[in-house]
Amino acid sequence: MLFIQRYNKAICLIYFTFIFLSINYLYHFKNYSILHPIQQIKPLDRSLLFRINGSTKSLGKATSIYIINLPSRPDRRTESIALMQTLNLEAFIVPAYSVQSVEIVSQNRYRNKLLLKLTELACWASHMRVWMTIANNTLLHNNTWSFIFEDDIDLEIDTPRILKSFSHSIWNEADLIYLGHCGDIPGTLIDQSWKHIHRVHQALRPSCTHAYAIRSDAARKLIYLLSKPSRAIDDSIVKLVDNHQLVAYSIHPPLAMQLPSSNTNPSDVNHRNEQSFIYRIQFLFKKFSHWLKRVPSYEKLNKSTLQKANLTKAISWRKMYEKGVWKNYN
Ligand SMILES: *[C@@H]1O[C@H](CO)[C@@H](O)[C@H](O)[C@H]1NC(C)=O
Ligand SMILES: *[C@@H]1O[C@H](CO)[C@@H](O)[C@H](O)[C@H]1NC(C)=O
Ligand SMILES: *[C@@H]1O[C@H](CO)[C@@H](O)[C@H](O)[C@H]1NC(C)=O
Ligand SMILES: *[C@@H]1O[C@H](CO)[C@@H](O)[C@H](O)[C@H]1NC(C)=O
Ligand SMILES: *[C@@H]1O[C@H](CO)[C@@H](O)[C@H](O)[C@H]1NC(C)=O
């Protein structure tokens, strides 16, 4: 008797969960088809960009570097400035959308809440705005490259030299080049550096967006193909790569790493807590699947740029030069 009662409860629970999920999905799916959130997003005005005045203007074939940073995260801005100052690179810090931005809040009720978190919508919009900025700045050029970094990365200190040591042709074949492989298994070997151990591989499932180079016509393509966000931006890109609509390469071993998030360095995008039980289980699971597939694990960079960086210098530089949204973010 007791067994049957429990059994019934379980059936009821599954049934109601199914009904709830279906209603939720259909409700949002219906609205989703009339949604044009892209209209809310415009290219960034130059006055919103915060320029870091390094004397090297290019990295690989890319002639612009954009770093996405929330104005309310000056700690990460400092690290990004320190990173660029150490490599002496010119870069532009661009404001990220937050979950409180008007453009994001106004889209919230159309969001498919099962497949897309609010933070992921903000992340999608932030990258979309940089692509639009690139598209607007390269109207007559299809083959101009730019780098897009998120603000929580570290770079291999030899990145500029390593990128130079690859064949020039990689820049003519790819739409996107990832500096890191995000735990992806390497696809076909495309190129081997003549001087370093680094290789360029076809990226099969590049599920991360913390450091990638993008070609100007690929930016235009993504604006068009991803104009309606239905899932996290990295998953959407993986889908386009799967469908052969985009060609992506990644560099092994990685030249960029995402800094681990923690309570003192919270992630703005994922809100995941790396100390949490679930995260650790996922991490172990990922390690196990890498071990099965024989992916070499690179836990850290060979020579970290941030370790060489002078944060004191970056803080005082930031405080001296930031203005507008960067200074008055509250
Ligand atoms: C887009 O590019 C045009 C021409 O380069 C420029 O005049 C305009 O200000 C840009 N728009 C934005 C929003 O930056
Ligand atoms: C960048 O600005 C700082 C402060 O004005 C200056 O000391 C430095 O020489 C500049 N660097 C370049 C490459 O222009
Ligand atoms: C850029 O690409 C588009 C679409 O592929 C094409 O129509 C256009 O002519 C190209 N422009 C240049 C300058 O190559
Ligand atoms: C790491 O750096 C050392 C010293 O510069 C170099 O000899 C070695 O080849 C590098 N290893 C990798 C994996 O890049
Ligand atoms: C870091 O920069 C500060 C201020 O520019 C300078 O006083 C200090 O000597 C630098 N530290 C190192 C280790 O270079």
Short mmCIF file of N, CA and C in Angstrom, two decimals, residues 11-164:
data_model
loop_
_atom_site.label_atom_id
_atom_site.label_comp_id
_atom_site.label_asym_id
_atom_site.label_seq_id
_atom_site.Cartn_x
_atom_site.Cartn_y
_atom_site.Cartn_z
N ILE A 11 4.61 9.44 -9.91
CA ILE A 11 3.98 9.62 -11.22
C ILE A 11 3.41 11.02 -11.32
N CYS A 12 2.70 11.44 -10.26
CA CYS A 12 2.09 12.78 -10.25
C CYS A 12 3.17 13.84 -10.43
N LEU A 13 4.25 13.67 -9.69
CA LEU A 13 5.31 14.67 -9.73
C LEU A 13 5.87 14.77 -11.15
N ILE A 14 6.13 13.62 -11.76
CA ILE A 14 6.69 13.61 -13.11
C ILE A 14 5.69 14.24 -14.08
N TYR A 15 4.42 13.90 -13.89
CA TYR A 15 3.37 14.41 -14.77
C TYR A 15 3.31 15.93 -14.68
N PHE A 16 3.26 16.45 -13.45
CA PHE A 16 3.14 17.91 -13.30
C PHE A 16 4.41 18.63 -13.76
N THR A 17 5.54 17.99 -13.53
CA THR A 17 6.78 18.61 -14.02
C THR A 17 6.73 18.72 -15.54
N PHE A 18 6.25 17.66 -16.17
CA PHE A 18 6.18 17.64 -17.63
C PHE A 18 5.24 18.74 -18.14
N ILE A 19 4.04 18.83 -17.51
CA ILE A 19 3.07 19.85 -17.90
C ILE A 19 3.68 21.25 -17.72
N PHE A 20 4.33 21.44 -16.55
CA PHE A 20 4.90 22.75 -16.26
C PHE A 20 5.95 23.13 -17.30
N LEU A 21 6.83 22.17 -17.61
CA LEU A 21 7.90 22.46 -18.56
C LEU A 21 7.34 22.72 -19.96
N SER A 22 6.32 21.95 -20.34
CA SER A 22 5.75 22.14 -21.67
C SER A 22 5.10 23.52 -21.79
N ILE A 23 4.34 23.90 -20.76
CA ILE A 23 3.67 25.20 -20.81
C ILE A 23 4.71 26.30 -20.88
N ASN A 24 5.71 26.15 -20.02
CA ASN A 24 6.76 27.15 -19.98
C ASN A 24 7.42 27.27 -21.36
N TYR A 25 7.73 26.10 -21.96
CA TYR A 25 8.41 26.11 -23.24
C TYR A 25 7.53 26.73 -24.32
N LEU A 26 6.27 26.28 -24.38
CA LEU A 26 5.37 26.77 -25.44
C LEU A 26 5.12 28.26 -25.28
N TYR A 27 4.91 28.67 -24.03
CA TYR A 27 4.63 30.08 -23.78
C TYR A 27 5.78 30.94 -24.30
N HIS A 28 7.00 30.51 -23.97
CA HIS A 28 8.13 31.34 -24.38
C HIS A 28 8.45 31.17 -25.85
N PHE A 29 8.16 29.97 -26.35
CA PHE A 29 8.44 29.74 -27.75
C PHE A 29 7.56 30.65 -28.60
N LYS A 30 6.30 30.80 -28.21
CA LYS A 30 5.38 31.62 -28.96
C LYS A 30 5.87 33.07 -29.01
N ASN A 31 6.25 33.57 -27.84
CA ASN A 31 6.72 34.94 -27.79
C ASN A 31 8.05 35.10 -28.51
N TYR A 32 8.84 34.05 -28.43
CA TYR A 32 10.18 34.11 -28.98
C TYR A 32 10.14 34.45 -30.47
N SER A 33 9.10 33.92 -31.18
CA SER A 33 9.08 34.14 -32.62
C SER A 33 8.76 35.58 -33.00
N ILE A 34 8.22 36.36 -32.06
CA ILE A 34 7.96 37.75 -32.42
C ILE A 34 9.01 38.69 -31.82
N LEU A 35 10.08 38.10 -31.34
CA LEU A 35 11.07 38.88 -30.62
C LEU A 35 12.16 39.40 -31.56
N HIS A 36 12.44 40.68 -31.48
CA HIS A 36 13.58 41.21 -32.24
C HIS A 36 14.48 42.02 -31.34
N PRO A 37 15.10 41.36 -30.38
CA PRO A 37 15.89 42.09 -29.40
C PRO A 37 17.06 42.83 -30.03
N ILE A 38 17.46 42.38 -31.21
CA ILE A 38 18.63 42.98 -31.82
C ILE A 38 18.42 44.46 -32.12
N GLN A 39 17.16 44.83 -32.30
CA GLN A 39 16.87 46.24 -32.59
C GLN A 39 17.26 47.16 -31.44
N GLN A 40 17.36 46.58 -30.26
CA GLN A 40 17.72 47.39 -29.09
C GLN A 40 19.22 47.63 -29.02
N ILE A 41 19.98 46.85 -29.79
CA ILE A 41 21.43 46.91 -29.66
C ILE A 41 22.01 47.70 -30.83
N LYS A 42 22.85 48.68 -30.49
CA LYS A 42 23.45 49.54 -31.51
C LYS A 42 24.97 49.46 -31.39
N PRO A 43 25.70 49.75 -32.49
CA PRO A 43 27.16 49.76 -32.36
C PRO A 43 27.59 50.76 -31.28
N LEU A 44 28.73 50.49 -30.67
CA LEU A 44 29.21 51.36 -29.60
C LEU A 44 29.76 52.66 -30.15
N ASP A 45 29.38 53.71 -29.53
CA ASP A 45 29.93 55.00 -29.86
C ASP A 45 31.37 55.07 -29.33
N ARG A 46 32.25 55.72 -30.09
CA ARG A 46 33.67 55.80 -29.66
C ARG A 46 33.83 56.36 -28.26
N SER A 47 32.91 57.27 -27.89
CA SER A 47 33.06 57.93 -26.59
C SER A 47 32.87 56.96 -25.42
N LEU A 48 32.26 55.79 -25.70
CA LEU A 48 32.06 54.82 -24.62
C LEU A 48 33.25 53.89 -24.45
N LEU A 49 34.16 53.91 -25.43
CA LEU A 49 35.30 53.00 -25.37
C LEU A 49 36.39 53.62 -24.50
N PHE A 50 37.05 52.76 -23.73
CA PHE A 50 38.15 53.21 -22.87
C PHE A 50 39.44 52.67 -23.47
N ARG A 51 40.24 53.58 -24.04
CA ARG A 51 41.41 53.14 -24.80
C ARG A 51 42.63 52.92 -23.89
N ILE A 52 43.26 51.78 -24.06
CA ILE A 52 44.54 51.52 -23.39
C ILE A 52 45.61 51.79 -24.43
N ASN A 53 46.52 52.72 -24.11
CA ASN A 53 47.37 53.28 -25.17
C ASN A 53 48.68 52.54 -25.41
N GLY A 54 48.64 51.22 -25.57
CA GLY A 54 49.88 50.51 -25.89
C GLY A 54 50.43 50.91 -27.24
N SER A 55 51.74 50.68 -27.47
CA SER A 55 52.28 51.15 -28.74
C SER A 55 52.19 50.08 -29.84
N THR A 56 51.88 48.82 -29.49
CA THR A 56 51.68 47.80 -30.52
C THR A 56 50.20 47.77 -30.89
N LYS A 57 49.92 47.99 -32.18
CA LYS A 57 48.51 48.12 -32.58
C LYS A 57 47.89 46.82 -33.05
N SER A 58 48.73 45.79 -33.29
CA SER A 58 48.12 44.58 -33.82
C SER A 58 48.60 43.34 -33.07
N LEU A 59 47.76 42.31 -33.14
CA LEU A 59 48.07 41.03 -32.49
C LEU A 59 47.71 39.97 -33.51
N GLY A 60 48.71 39.20 -33.97
CA GLY A 60 48.47 38.32 -35.11
C GLY A 60 48.07 39.19 -36.28
N LYS A 61 47.01 38.80 -36.99
CA LYS A 61 46.56 39.66 -38.09
C LYS A 61 45.53 40.68 -37.62
N ALA A 62 45.12 40.56 -36.35
CA ALA A 62 44.07 41.45 -35.84
C ALA A 62 44.60 42.86 -35.60
N THR A 63 43.81 43.84 -36.03
CA THR A 63 44.25 45.22 -35.89
C THR A 63 43.47 45.97 -34.80
N SER A 64 42.52 45.31 -34.16
CA SER A 64 41.84 45.93 -33.02
C SER A 64 41.64 44.88 -31.94
N ILE A 65 41.71 45.33 -30.70
CA ILE A 65 41.43 44.44 -29.57
C ILE A 65 40.32 45.08 -28.75
N TYR A 66 39.25 44.33 -28.50
CA TYR A 66 38.16 44.81 -27.65
C TYR A 66 38.10 43.93 -26.40
N ILE A 67 37.97 44.56 -25.24
CA ILE A 67 37.87 43.80 -23.98
C ILE A 67 36.52 44.14 -23.35
N ILE A 68 35.71 43.13 -23.13
CA ILE A 68 34.37 43.36 -22.58
C ILE A 68 34.44 43.36 -21.06
N ASN A 69 33.98 44.46 -20.45
CA ASN A 69 34.09 44.61 -18.99
C ASN A 69 32.88 45.37 -18.47
N LEU A 70 32.34 44.90 -17.36
CA LEU A 70 31.24 45.64 -16.73
C LEU A 70 31.84 46.86 -16.05
N PRO A 71 31.29 48.05 -16.30
CA PRO A 71 31.81 49.23 -15.61
C PRO A 71 31.86 49.05 -14.08
N SER A 72 30.94 48.22 -13.55
CA SER A 72 30.92 48.02 -12.09
C SER A 72 31.96 47.00 -11.61
N ARG A 73 32.85 46.58 -12.50
CA ARG A 73 33.93 45.65 -12.08
C ARG A 73 35.30 46.27 -12.34
N PRO A 74 35.64 47.35 -11.57
CA PRO A 74 36.96 47.97 -11.77
C PRO A 74 38.12 47.03 -11.44
N ASP A 75 37.86 46.02 -10.58
CA ASP A 75 38.94 45.07 -10.26
C ASP A 75 39.39 44.31 -11.51
N ARG A 76 38.41 43.89 -12.28
CA ARG A 76 38.76 43.16 -13.52
C ARG A 76 39.29 44.10 -14.59
N ARG A 77 38.81 45.36 -14.54
CA ARG A 77 39.32 46.35 -15.50
C ARG A 77 40.81 46.54 -15.25
N THR A 78 41.16 46.64 -13.98
CA THR A 78 42.58 46.81 -13.63
C THR A 78 43.41 45.66 -14.19
N GLU A 79 42.93 44.43 -14.03
CA GLU A 79 43.69 43.27 -14.53
C GLU A 79 43.83 43.32 -16.05
N SER A 80 42.73 43.71 -16.72
CA SER A 80 42.79 43.78 -18.18
C SER A 80 43.78 44.85 -18.62
N ILE A 81 43.79 45.98 -17.92
CA ILE A 81 44.74 47.05 -18.26
C ILE A 81 46.17 46.56 -18.03
N ALA A 82 46.37 45.88 -16.89
CA ALA A 82 47.71 45.38 -16.57
C ALA A 82 48.19 44.40 -17.64
N LEU A 83 47.26 43.54 -18.09
CA LEU A 83 47.58 42.55 -19.12
C LEU A 83 48.07 43.25 -20.40
N MET A 84 47.31 44.25 -20.84
CA MET A 84 47.64 44.95 -22.09
C MET A 84 48.91 45.78 -21.92
N GLN A 85 49.07 46.41 -20.74
CA GLN A 85 50.29 47.21 -20.51
C GLN A 85 51.53 46.33 -20.54
N THR A 86 51.42 45.13 -19.98
CA THR A 86 52.58 44.24 -19.93
C THR A 86 52.98 43.80 -21.35
N LEU A 87 51.96 43.59 -22.21
CA LEU A 87 52.25 43.20 -23.59
C LEU A 87 52.41 44.42 -24.50
N ASN A 88 52.23 45.61 -23.91
CA ASN A 88 52.32 46.87 -24.64
C ASN A 88 51.37 46.91 -25.85
N LEU A 89 50.15 46.44 -25.67
CA LEU A 89 49.17 46.39 -26.75
C LEU A 89 48.16 47.52 -26.62
N GLU A 90 47.74 48.05 -27.77
CA GLU A 90 46.63 48.99 -27.76
C GLU A 90 45.33 48.19 -27.71
N ALA A 91 44.40 48.60 -26.85
CA ALA A 91 43.12 47.87 -26.75
C ALA A 91 42.03 48.84 -26.35
N PHE A 92 40.79 48.43 -26.59
CA PHE A 92 39.64 49.25 -26.21
C PHE A 92 38.77 48.46 -25.25
N ILE A 93 38.53 49.00 -24.07
CA ILE A 93 37.63 48.33 -23.14
C ILE A 93 36.22 48.80 -23.49
N VAL A 94 35.33 47.83 -23.66
CA VAL A 94 33.94 48.15 -24.05
C VAL A 94 33.01 47.75 -22.91
N PRO A 95 31.97 48.58 -22.66
CA PRO A 95 31.08 48.25 -21.55
C PRO A 95 30.21 47.03 -21.85
N ALA A 96 30.14 46.12 -20.87
CA ALA A 96 29.26 44.96 -20.99
C ALA A 96 27.87 45.36 -20.56
N TYR A 97 26.86 44.65 -21.07
CA TYR A 97 25.52 44.78 -20.52
C TYR A 97 25.45 44.00 -19.23
N SER A 98 24.69 44.49 -18.27
CA SER A 98 24.49 43.72 -17.06
C SER A 98 23.04 43.26 -17.02
N VAL A 99 22.69 42.41 -16.06
CA VAL A 99 21.31 41.94 -15.96
C VAL A 99 20.37 43.07 -15.57
N GLN A 100 20.95 44.22 -15.19
CA GLN A 100 20.10 45.37 -14.86
C GLN A 100 19.97 46.36 -16.03
N SER A 101 20.74 46.16 -17.11
CA SER A 101 20.67 47.11 -18.23
C SER A 101 19.25 47.14 -18.80
N VAL A 102 18.80 48.33 -19.19
CA VAL A 102 17.44 48.48 -19.72
C VAL A 102 17.20 47.53 -20.89
N GLU A 103 18.20 47.44 -21.79
CA GLU A 103 18.05 46.60 -22.99
C GLU A 103 17.84 45.14 -22.62
N ILE A 104 18.42 44.72 -21.51
CA ILE A 104 18.31 43.31 -21.10
C ILE A 104 17.00 43.09 -20.34
N VAL A 105 16.72 43.98 -19.40
CA VAL A 105 15.50 43.83 -18.60
C VAL A 105 14.27 43.82 -19.51
N SER A 106 14.29 44.69 -20.53
CA SER A 106 13.11 44.79 -21.39
C SER A 106 12.90 43.53 -22.23
N GLN A 107 13.94 42.70 -22.37
CA GLN A 107 13.79 41.46 -23.14
C GLN A 107 13.47 40.26 -22.27
N ASN A 108 13.52 40.48 -20.96
CA ASN A 108 13.44 39.34 -20.05
C ASN A 108 12.17 38.52 -20.22
N ARG A 109 11.05 39.20 -20.45
CA ARG A 109 9.82 38.42 -20.49
C ARG A 109 9.67 37.59 -21.77
N TYR A 110 10.50 37.88 -22.76
CA TYR A 110 10.48 37.06 -23.98
C TYR A 110 11.47 35.91 -23.91
N ARG A 111 12.31 35.94 -22.87
CA ARG A 111 13.41 34.97 -22.81
C ARG A 111 12.87 33.56 -22.57
N ASN A 112 13.43 32.59 -23.26
CA ASN A 112 13.11 31.20 -22.97
C ASN A 112 13.86 30.82 -21.70
N LYS A 113 13.12 30.78 -20.60
CA LYS A 113 13.79 30.69 -19.30
C LYS A 113 14.43 29.33 -19.06
N LEU A 114 14.06 28.36 -19.88
CA LEU A 114 14.67 27.05 -19.71
C LEU A 114 16.05 26.97 -20.33
N LEU A 115 16.19 27.64 -21.47
CA LEU A 115 17.41 27.45 -22.25
C LEU A 115 18.39 28.60 -22.12
N LEU A 116 17.92 29.75 -21.64
CA LEU A 116 18.78 30.93 -21.64
C LEU A 116 18.64 31.66 -20.31
N LYS A 117 19.75 31.70 -19.56
CA LYS A 117 19.72 32.44 -18.29
C LYS A 117 19.80 33.94 -18.60
N LEU A 118 19.34 34.75 -17.66
CA LEU A 118 19.39 36.19 -17.86
C LEU A 118 20.84 36.66 -18.05
N THR A 119 21.75 36.09 -17.27
CA THR A 119 23.16 36.47 -17.40
C THR A 119 23.67 36.09 -18.80
N GLU A 120 23.15 35.00 -19.35
CA GLU A 120 23.59 34.57 -20.68
C GLU A 120 23.03 35.51 -21.76
N LEU A 121 21.83 36.03 -21.51
CA LEU A 121 21.26 37.00 -22.44
C LEU A 121 22.13 38.27 -22.44
N ALA A 122 22.56 38.70 -21.25
CA ALA A 122 23.42 39.88 -21.15
C ALA A 122 24.75 39.63 -21.85
N CYS A 123 25.26 38.42 -21.71
CA CYS A 123 26.53 38.06 -22.35
C CYS A 123 26.37 38.07 -23.87
N TRP A 124 25.27 37.47 -24.36
CA TRP A 124 24.97 37.48 -25.80
C TRP A 124 24.94 38.92 -26.32
N ALA A 125 24.22 39.80 -25.59
CA ALA A 125 24.07 41.19 -26.04
C ALA A 125 25.41 41.92 -26.05
N SER A 126 26.26 41.61 -25.08
CA SER A 126 27.56 42.28 -25.01
C SER A 126 28.43 41.91 -26.21
N HIS A 127 28.46 40.62 -26.54
CA HIS A 127 29.25 40.20 -27.71
C HIS A 127 28.63 40.74 -29.00
N MET A 128 27.30 40.67 -29.07
CA MET A 128 26.59 41.18 -30.25
C MET A 128 26.95 42.65 -30.50
N ARG A 129 27.01 43.43 -29.42
CA ARG A 129 27.31 44.86 -29.58
C ARG A 129 28.74 45.06 -30.10
N VAL A 130 29.67 44.20 -29.67
CA VAL A 130 31.04 44.32 -30.19
C VAL A 130 31.07 43.93 -31.67
N TRP A 131 30.35 42.86 -32.04
CA TRP A 131 30.30 42.47 -33.46
C TRP A 131 29.74 43.62 -34.30
N MET A 132 28.71 44.29 -33.77
CA MET A 132 28.12 45.40 -34.52
C MET A 132 29.12 46.55 -34.66
N THR A 133 29.87 46.77 -33.60
CA THR A 133 30.88 47.83 -33.64
C THR A 133 31.93 47.49 -34.69
N ILE A 134 32.36 46.22 -34.70
CA ILE A 134 33.34 45.78 -35.70
C ILE A 134 32.75 45.94 -37.11
N ALA A 135 31.50 45.49 -37.28
CA ALA A 135 30.86 45.57 -38.60
C ALA A 135 30.79 47.03 -39.06
N ASN A 136 30.44 47.91 -38.14
CA ASN A 136 30.31 49.32 -38.51
C ASN A 136 31.67 49.96 -38.82
N ASN A 137 32.72 49.46 -38.14
CA ASN A 137 34.04 50.05 -38.35
C ASN A 137 34.77 49.46 -39.54
N THR A 138 34.21 48.42 -40.17
CA THR A 138 34.92 47.76 -41.27
C THR A 138 34.00 47.59 -42.46
N LEU A 139 33.19 48.62 -42.69
CA LEU A 139 32.13 48.50 -43.70
C LEU A 139 32.63 48.00 -45.05
N LEU A 140 33.84 48.45 -45.44
CA LEU A 140 34.31 48.10 -46.79
C LEU A 140 35.33 46.97 -46.77
N HIS A 141 35.50 46.34 -45.59
CA HIS A 141 36.55 45.33 -45.50
C HIS A 141 36.01 44.03 -44.95
N ASN A 142 36.15 42.94 -45.71
CA ASN A 142 35.64 41.64 -45.27
C ASN A 142 36.67 40.85 -44.49
N ASN A 143 37.93 41.21 -44.64
CA ASN A 143 38.98 40.36 -44.11
C ASN A 143 39.82 41.08 -43.07
N THR A 144 39.18 41.94 -42.29
CA THR A 144 39.86 42.65 -41.20
C THR A 144 39.60 41.87 -39.92
N TRP A 145 40.66 41.61 -39.17
CA TRP A 145 40.51 40.79 -37.95
C TRP A 145 40.52 41.65 -36.69
N SER A 146 39.74 41.22 -35.71
CA SER A 146 39.74 41.86 -34.39
C SER A 146 39.79 40.77 -33.33
N PHE A 147 40.34 41.12 -32.18
CA PHE A 147 40.27 40.21 -31.04
C PHE A 147 39.18 40.66 -30.09
N ILE A 148 38.46 39.70 -29.51
CA ILE A 148 37.51 40.00 -28.45
C ILE A 148 37.91 39.20 -27.22
N PHE A 149 38.17 39.92 -26.13
CA PHE A 149 38.52 39.27 -24.87
C PHE A 149 37.45 39.58 -23.84
N GLU A 150 37.18 38.64 -22.95
CA GLU A 150 36.43 38.98 -21.75
C GLU A 150 37.44 39.41 -20.69
N ASP A 151 36.95 40.00 -19.61
CA ASP A 151 37.88 40.67 -18.69
C ASP A 151 38.49 39.75 -17.64
N ASP A 152 38.22 38.44 -17.73
CA ASP A 152 38.72 37.55 -16.68
C ASP A 152 39.71 36.55 -17.23
N ILE A 153 40.64 37.05 -18.06
CA ILE A 153 41.58 36.10 -18.68
C ILE A 153 43.02 36.44 -18.33
N ASP A 154 43.86 35.45 -18.55
CA ASP A 154 45.30 35.64 -18.51
C ASP A 154 45.82 35.16 -19.87
N LEU A 155 46.91 35.75 -20.33
CA LEU A 155 47.46 35.37 -21.64
C LEU A 155 48.88 34.84 -21.49
N GLU A 156 49.26 33.95 -22.38
CA GLU A 156 50.65 33.52 -22.47
C GLU A 156 51.46 34.75 -22.87
N ILE A 157 52.58 34.94 -22.19
CA ILE A 157 53.32 36.19 -22.42
C ILE A 157 53.92 36.23 -23.84
N ASP A 158 54.15 35.08 -24.44
CA ASP A 158 54.69 35.05 -25.80
C ASP A 158 53.61 35.06 -26.88
N THR A 159 52.36 35.32 -26.51
CA THR A 159 51.26 35.27 -27.49
C THR A 159 51.57 36.01 -28.80
N PRO A 160 52.08 37.27 -28.74
CA PRO A 160 52.33 37.96 -30.02
C PRO A 160 53.33 37.21 -30.90
N ARG A 161 54.41 36.72 -30.29
CA ARG A 161 55.43 35.99 -31.08
C ARG A 161 54.89 34.66 -31.59
N ILE A 162 54.13 33.96 -30.74
CA ILE A 162 53.61 32.65 -31.15
C ILE A 162 52.64 32.83 -32.32
N LEU A 163 51.78 33.84 -32.26
CA LEU A 163 50.83 34.06 -33.37
C LEU A 163 51.57 34.37 -34.67
N LYS A 164 52.69 35.08 -34.55
CA LYS A 164 53.47 35.42 -35.76
C LYS A 164 54.11 34.18 -36.37
#
